[in-house]
Amino acid sequence: MEEFQLPKLPYDYAELEPHFDEETMRTHHQKHHQAYTDKFNAALKDHPLLFQKTAEEIITNINEIPEEIRTAVKNNGGGFINHNFFWESLSPEQQEIPEELKKLLEETFGSIDEFKEKFSEAALTQFGSGWAWLVLNNGNLEIVKTSNQDSPLTEGKIPLLNIDVWEHSYYLKYKNRRPDYIKAFWNVVNWEKVSKRFLENK
Ligand code: MN3
């Protein structure tokens, strides 16, 4: 039985400074993400066959998970994959949006600025804890929000980019200023990765 493991970050904790601070990155990864990983494994331990699936497969088909562990798996397995996805969506290097994705973003939202505005608005207006996402839904780009650790995968949508708007992702540096954290996010988006996900799933 191979348990799910907290992945290493593809950059150092301090590398996203000054946008995302080192202490937040370290706590977010080593404490919060580790806790989701541990609780996800704990929820699955009496159902060892589930360890043969990927975490994404488990969350995509959450309604097939035994009822007695479904909520724990949804919350902690969701937390596990949403954070994996978030870390990989970030980069210390400022990146341009690759051409094909850029074109579709412009066609869909009017301009890159309008896309960023709408995505930021979704992140800002997610009430309480949750995430904002850019997804592919039947080949169309859409901005969606999810509560808690829910994933668009459960609704059959393909995630391309996400932002964590749980307070633990910004409170140490930005206190209650979620808008400043969202603004900072645009400096650390890994557009190469977002584009790769888009090209693989379009
Ligand atoms: Mn988080």
Short mmCIF file of C-alpha atoms and ligand atoms in Angstrom, two decimals:
data_model
loop_
_atom_site.label_atom_id
_atom_site.label_comp_id
_atom_site.label_asym_id
_atom_site.label_seq_id
_atom_site.Cartn_x
_atom_site.Cartn_y
_atom_site.Cartn_z
CA MET A 1 0.00 0.00 0.00
CA GLU A 2 1.54 3.23 -1.16
CA GLU A 3 0.32 6.21 0.82
CA PHE A 4 -0.03 9.66 -0.73
CA GLN A 5 3.01 11.85 -0.11
CA LEU A 6 3.38 15.56 0.37
CA PRO A 7 5.18 16.66 -2.81
CA LYS A 8 8.28 18.82 -2.68
CA LEU A 9 7.78 22.33 -3.99
CA PRO A 10 9.35 23.09 -7.39
CA TYR A 11 11.01 26.21 -5.86
CA ASP A 12 12.32 27.31 -2.46
CA TYR A 13 9.96 28.78 0.12
CA ALA A 14 11.56 32.22 -0.21
CA GLU A 15 11.61 32.33 -3.99
CA LEU A 16 8.16 33.83 -4.45
CA GLU A 17 9.12 36.84 -2.29
CA PRO A 18 8.06 39.58 -2.08
CA HIS A 19 4.69 38.53 -3.48
CA PHE A 20 4.20 35.38 -1.40
CA ASP A 21 6.32 35.47 1.74
CA GLU A 22 8.57 32.68 2.95
CA GLU A 23 6.83 32.12 6.29
CA THR A 24 3.41 31.75 4.67
CA MET A 25 4.77 29.39 2.01
CA ARG A 26 6.53 27.26 4.61
CA THR A 27 3.54 27.07 6.96
CA HIS A 28 1.08 26.54 4.13
CA HIS A 29 3.07 23.64 2.70
CA GLN A 30 4.57 22.02 5.79
CA LYS A 31 1.58 22.41 8.12
CA HIS A 32 -1.64 22.88 6.15
CA HIS A 33 -0.87 20.78 3.10
CA GLN A 34 0.82 18.12 5.25
CA ALA A 35 -2.30 17.91 7.44
CA TYR A 36 -4.56 17.37 4.41
CA THR A 37 -2.18 14.68 3.17
CA ASP A 38 -2.12 12.87 6.53
CA LYS A 39 -5.89 13.04 6.99
CA PHE A 40 -6.48 11.87 3.42
CA ASN A 41 -4.30 8.81 4.07
CA ALA A 42 -6.03 8.20 7.40
CA ALA A 43 -9.46 8.33 5.75
CA LEU A 44 -8.41 5.72 3.17
CA LYS A 45 -6.59 3.32 5.46
CA ASP A 46 -9.48 0.86 5.87
CA HIS A 47 -10.07 0.90 2.09
CA PRO A 48 -6.57 0.03 0.81
CA LEU A 49 -7.70 -0.62 -2.78
CA LEU A 50 -8.29 3.11 -3.12
CA PHE A 51 -4.53 3.69 -2.84
CA GLN A 52 -4.25 2.13 -6.31
CA LYS A 53 -6.09 5.11 -7.79
CA THR A 54 -4.69 8.58 -8.28
CA ALA A 55 -5.99 11.22 -5.88
CA GLU A 56 -7.50 13.01 -8.90
CA GLU A 57 -9.43 9.86 -9.88
CA ILE A 58 -10.75 9.54 -6.35
CA ILE A 59 -11.98 13.16 -6.27
CA THR A 60 -13.40 13.02 -9.82
CA ASN A 61 -15.51 10.02 -8.78
CA ILE A 62 -16.18 11.09 -5.19
CA ASN A 63 -19.74 9.71 -5.27
CA GLU A 64 -18.37 6.18 -5.69
CA ILE A 65 -16.41 6.47 -2.45
CA PRO A 66 -17.95 4.58 0.51
CA GLU A 67 -20.34 6.87 2.32
CA GLU A 68 -18.71 6.54 5.74
CA ILE A 69 -15.46 8.11 4.48
CA ARG A 70 -16.81 10.27 1.64
CA THR A 71 -16.82 13.61 3.48
CA ALA A 72 -13.33 13.08 4.92
CA VAL A 73 -12.01 12.07 1.50
CA LYS A 74 -13.71 15.00 -0.23
CA ASN A 75 -12.27 17.52 2.24
CA ASN A 76 -8.79 16.09 2.72
CA GLY A 77 -8.26 14.48 -0.68
CA GLY A 78 -9.55 17.74 -2.16
CA GLY A 79 -7.11 19.68 0.01
CA PHE A 80 -4.31 17.36 -1.08
CA ILE A 81 -4.88 17.76 -4.85
CA ASN A 82 -5.90 21.42 -4.79
CA HIS A 83 -2.63 22.37 -3.10
CA ASN A 84 -0.53 20.14 -5.38
CA PHE A 85 -2.15 21.95 -8.28
CA PHE A 86 -1.67 25.39 -6.71
CA TRP A 87 2.07 24.93 -6.04
CA GLU A 88 2.60 23.82 -9.63
CA SER A 89 0.67 26.85 -10.88
CA LEU A 90 3.23 29.20 -9.33
CA SER A 91 6.68 30.25 -10.50
CA PRO A 92 9.39 32.63 -9.26
CA GLU A 93 9.89 33.81 -12.85
CA GLN A 94 7.61 36.39 -14.41
CA GLN A 95 6.12 34.66 -17.45
CA GLU A 96 4.32 35.72 -20.60
CA ILE A 97 1.12 33.88 -21.50
CA PRO A 98 1.85 31.49 -24.39
CA GLU A 99 0.17 32.49 -27.65
CA GLU A 100 -2.63 29.95 -28.16
CA LEU A 101 -3.92 30.24 -24.60
CA LYS A 102 -3.59 34.02 -24.74
CA LYS A 103 -5.70 34.15 -27.88
CA LEU A 104 -8.50 32.06 -26.37
CA LEU A 105 -8.43 34.08 -23.14
CA GLU A 106 -8.82 37.26 -25.21
CA GLU A 107 -11.63 35.77 -27.31
CA THR A 108 -13.45 34.52 -24.23
CA PHE A 109 -13.05 37.42 -21.83
CA GLY A 110 -12.36 40.39 -24.14
CA SER A 111 -8.75 40.96 -23.08
CA ILE A 112 -6.15 39.61 -20.67
CA ASP A 113 -6.89 42.49 -18.31
CA GLU A 114 -10.59 41.65 -18.35
CA PHE A 115 -9.80 37.99 -17.72
CA LYS A 116 -7.63 38.93 -14.73
CA GLU A 117 -10.34 41.25 -13.46
CA LYS A 118 -13.01 38.55 -13.64
CA PHE A 119 -10.79 35.90 -12.08
CA SER A 120 -9.78 38.32 -9.30
CA GLU A 121 -13.43 39.17 -8.71
CA ALA A 122 -14.26 35.48 -8.33
CA ALA A 123 -11.37 35.07 -5.86
CA LEU A 124 -12.45 38.14 -3.94
CA THR A 125 -16.14 37.24 -3.73
CA GLN A 126 -15.71 33.59 -2.77
CA PHE A 127 -17.46 33.82 0.61
CA GLY A 128 -15.37 32.24 3.34
CA SER A 129 -12.83 29.56 2.52
CA GLY A 130 -12.37 28.18 -0.96
CA TRP A 131 -10.76 28.61 -4.34
CA ALA A 132 -11.17 30.41 -7.65
CA TRP A 133 -10.34 28.56 -10.85
CA LEU A 134 -9.84 28.89 -14.56
CA VAL A 135 -11.23 25.69 -16.08
CA LEU A 136 -12.01 24.09 -19.39
CA ASN A 137 -15.65 23.06 -19.60
CA ASN A 138 -16.49 21.24 -22.83
CA GLY A 139 -13.66 23.08 -24.54
CA ASN A 140 -14.67 26.53 -23.27
CA LEU A 141 -12.68 28.61 -20.78
CA GLU A 142 -14.66 29.44 -17.65
CA ILE A 143 -14.00 31.03 -14.27
CA VAL A 144 -15.54 29.16 -11.35
CA LYS A 145 -15.38 29.23 -7.56
CA THR A 146 -15.46 26.30 -5.16
CA SER A 147 -16.06 26.23 -1.41
CA ASN A 148 -13.79 24.61 1.14
CA GLN A 149 -11.70 21.99 -0.69
CA ASP A 150 -14.18 21.14 -3.43
CA SER A 151 -12.65 20.54 -6.86
CA PRO A 152 -14.03 21.35 -10.32
CA LEU A 153 -13.00 17.78 -11.26
CA THR A 154 -16.07 16.53 -9.38
CA GLU A 155 -18.20 18.56 -11.81
CA GLY A 156 -16.38 17.19 -14.85
CA LYS A 157 -14.42 20.40 -15.46
CA ILE A 158 -10.70 20.47 -16.21
CA PRO A 159 -8.69 22.82 -13.97
CA LEU A 160 -6.07 25.05 -15.62
CA LEU A 161 -5.27 27.56 -12.84
CA ASN A 162 -6.36 28.07 -9.25
CA ILE A 163 -5.87 30.44 -6.35
CA ASP A 164 -6.28 29.50 -2.71
CA VAL A 165 -8.36 32.08 -0.88
CA TRP A 166 -8.42 30.39 2.52
CA GLU A 167 -7.16 32.95 5.03
CA HIS A 168 -4.15 30.73 5.83
CA SER A 169 -2.81 31.48 2.34
CA TYR A 170 -2.46 35.22 2.96
CA TYR A 171 -3.15 36.23 6.54
CA LEU A 172 0.44 36.32 7.87
CA LYS A 173 1.53 38.86 5.26
CA TYR A 174 -1.63 40.53 4.06
CA LYS A 175 -3.82 40.21 7.17
CA ASN A 176 -7.43 40.75 6.04
CA ARG A 177 -6.43 42.33 2.71
CA ARG A 178 -7.43 39.56 0.34
CA PRO A 179 -7.40 41.98 -2.65
CA ASP A 180 -3.66 42.69 -2.14
CA TYR A 181 -2.89 38.98 -2.04
CA ILE A 182 -4.86 38.40 -5.25
CA LYS A 183 -3.02 41.28 -6.92
CA ALA A 184 0.32 39.79 -5.86
CA PHE A 185 -0.71 36.38 -7.25
CA TRP A 186 -0.50 37.65 -10.85
CA ASN A 187 3.27 38.13 -10.42
CA VAL A 188 3.88 34.47 -9.67
CA VAL A 189 1.61 32.58 -12.10
CA ASN A 190 3.36 29.78 -13.97
CA TRP A 191 1.81 30.46 -17.39
CA GLU A 192 3.94 27.78 -19.06
CA LYS A 193 2.30 25.21 -16.81
CA VAL A 194 -1.20 26.62 -17.30
CA SER A 195 -0.66 26.58 -21.06
CA LYS A 196 0.61 22.99 -20.97
CA ARG A 197 -2.54 21.89 -19.13
CA PHE A 198 -4.64 23.76 -21.69
CA LEU A 199 -2.88 22.22 -24.70
CA GLU A 200 -3.16 18.71 -23.26
CA ASN A 201 -6.89 19.03 -22.66
CA LYS A 202 -8.30 21.40 -25.28
MN MN3 B 1 -4.42 26.33 1.51
#
